[in-house]
């Protein structure tokens, strides 16, 4: 298990260190060749691999890991704050657009109400004028084209 963990964690250097141990364990006749090629005793290689594997818990590695964690967390916090600020700006822009749309809608409603009131007043005035015109047309004009007294008083009042 130690061989596999060391190999997975340290890669090629671990392969170079562990290869003699594994080869001598699986092929006992190769022990003479390996001991000739690597004059370091196998227990020293195993001790060095074990020390490297156990050294993961050192204070320096812990401090580095903590600092990396702090830096990553700080970057994530900064990114989230920037995202929150952008979302707040978008929300403020949407609120301003909604207020402007509401103001325009109220102005349009007010204009339509005023227009309807003016239209009603104009229609009432039009009816009055049509009645006056009908009244004028119902009276015949005198033969000498003079204005009668009643029409003269009405025209004078205007």
XYZ file of C-alpha atoms in Angstrom:
158
model
C 0.000 0.000 0.000
C 2.848 2.344 0.852
C 4.367 1.666 -2.550
C 1.122 2.526 -4.337
C 0.500 5.704 -2.316
C 4.083 6.837 -2.812
C 3.912 6.098 -6.507
C 0.628 7.962 -6.924
C 1.756 10.931 -4.856
C 5.317 11.436 -6.053
C 5.210 10.093 -9.616
C 8.472 9.370 -11.437
C 10.886 10.005 -8.546
C 8.889 7.566 -6.465
C 9.014 5.052 -9.291
C 12.786 5.299 -9.349
C 12.954 4.833 -5.586
C 10.346 2.085 -5.364
C 11.332 0.070 -8.434
C 14.199 -1.766 -6.696
C 11.993 -2.675 -3.756
C 9.188 -3.947 -5.936
C 11.515 -5.829 -8.289
C 13.359 -7.533 -5.438
C 10.073 -8.485 -3.784
C 8.592 -10.031 -6.927
C 11.777 -11.431 -8.434
C 14.126 -12.641 -5.678
C 16.921 -13.563 -8.142
C 17.012 -9.927 -9.298
C 18.045 -8.828 -5.804
C 21.738 -9.342 -6.594
C 21.505 -7.193 -9.739
C 19.496 -4.491 -7.981
C 21.839 -4.389 -5.029
C 24.714 -4.054 -7.475
C 22.928 -1.323 -9.471
C 21.700 0.498 -6.370
C 24.305 0.161 -3.625
C 21.938 1.670 -1.040
C 20.311 -0.920 1.219
C 16.631 -1.452 0.568
C 15.635 -0.517 4.112
C 17.176 2.930 3.540
C 15.094 3.392 0.381
C 11.972 2.239 2.248
C 12.775 4.583 5.141
C 13.247 7.540 2.772
C 9.927 6.788 1.014
C 8.160 6.437 4.345
C 9.658 9.688 5.592
C 8.559 11.511 2.433
C 5.075 10.064 2.715
C 4.778 10.935 6.403
C 6.319 14.375 5.894
C 3.042 15.536 4.373
C 1.951 16.484 7.870
C 4.805 18.917 8.488
C 4.158 22.405 9.795
C 5.454 24.033 6.614
C 3.084 22.058 4.427
C 0.224 22.864 6.769
C 1.095 26.579 6.654
C 1.322 26.514 2.865
C -1.990 24.688 2.613
C -3.640 27.176 4.979
C -2.249 30.143 3.027
C -3.412 28.658 -0.279
C -6.837 28.043 1.246
C -6.958 31.643 2.495
C -5.932 32.993 -0.906
C -8.520 30.898 -2.713
C -11.194 31.873 -0.206
C -10.202 35.545 -0.546
C -10.432 35.328 -4.322
C -13.815 33.614 -4.084
C -15.060 36.268 -1.658
C -13.844 39.050 -3.959
C -15.549 37.402 -6.931
C -18.793 36.997 -4.995
C -18.651 40.626 -3.822
C -18.107 41.801 -7.406
C -21.005 39.648 -8.558
C -23.221 40.998 -5.773
C -22.293 44.589 -6.665
C -23.075 43.956 -10.334
C -26.413 42.383 -9.429
C -27.232 45.387 -7.215
C -26.407 47.752 -10.081
C -28.620 45.734 -12.407
C -31.438 45.772 -9.847
C -31.067 49.551 -9.419
C -31.170 50.051 -13.192
C -34.273 47.861 -13.431
C -35.939 49.803 -10.609
C -35.137 53.113 -12.346
C -36.533 51.755 -15.620
C -39.678 50.577 -13.832
C -40.138 54.011 -12.205
C -39.700 55.720 -15.588
C -42.204 53.325 -17.196
C -44.655 53.978 -14.343
C -44.204 57.753 -14.732
C -44.855 57.500 -18.475
C -47.915 55.338 -17.884
C -49.339 57.844 -15.394
C -48.672 60.706 -17.841
C -50.428 58.773 -20.604
C -53.425 58.015 -18.379
C -53.634 61.678 -17.350
C -53.417 62.793 -20.975
C -56.141 60.338 -21.991
C -58.416 61.563 -19.167
C -57.834 65.204 -20.169
C -58.426 64.361 -23.823
C -61.665 62.549 -22.975
C -62.865 65.558 -20.939
C -61.990 67.961 -23.769
C -63.685 65.684 -26.298
C -66.835 65.616 -24.170
C -66.780 69.430 -23.880
C -66.251 69.824 -27.628
C -69.086 67.397 -28.392
C -71.385 69.317 -26.042
C -70.424 72.595 -27.699
C -70.902 71.025 -31.122
C -74.404 69.899 -30.173
C -75.241 73.397 -28.949
C -73.939 74.933 -32.179
C -75.841 72.382 -34.270
C -79.000 73.251 -32.364
C -78.376 76.961 -33.021
C -77.765 76.263 -36.699
C -80.910 74.192 -36.949
C -82.807 76.960 -35.210
C -81.413 79.550 -37.640
C -82.218 77.378 -40.620
C -85.762 76.821 -39.417
C -86.555 80.537 -39.573
C -86.966 81.930 -43.018
C -85.063 84.995 -44.087
C -87.146 88.061 -44.804
C -87.496 89.105 -48.411
C -85.504 92.314 -48.035
C -82.585 90.400 -46.369
C -82.802 92.263 -43.111
C -82.050 90.700 -39.780
C -85.017 90.358 -37.469
C -84.795 91.807 -33.991
C -84.425 88.480 -32.115
C -81.482 87.341 -34.290
C -79.897 90.775 -33.957
C -79.976 90.541 -30.143
C -78.501 87.030 -30.217
C -75.707 88.063 -32.557
C -75.033 91.148 -30.503
C -74.533 89.028 -27.339
C -71.754 87.064 -28.954
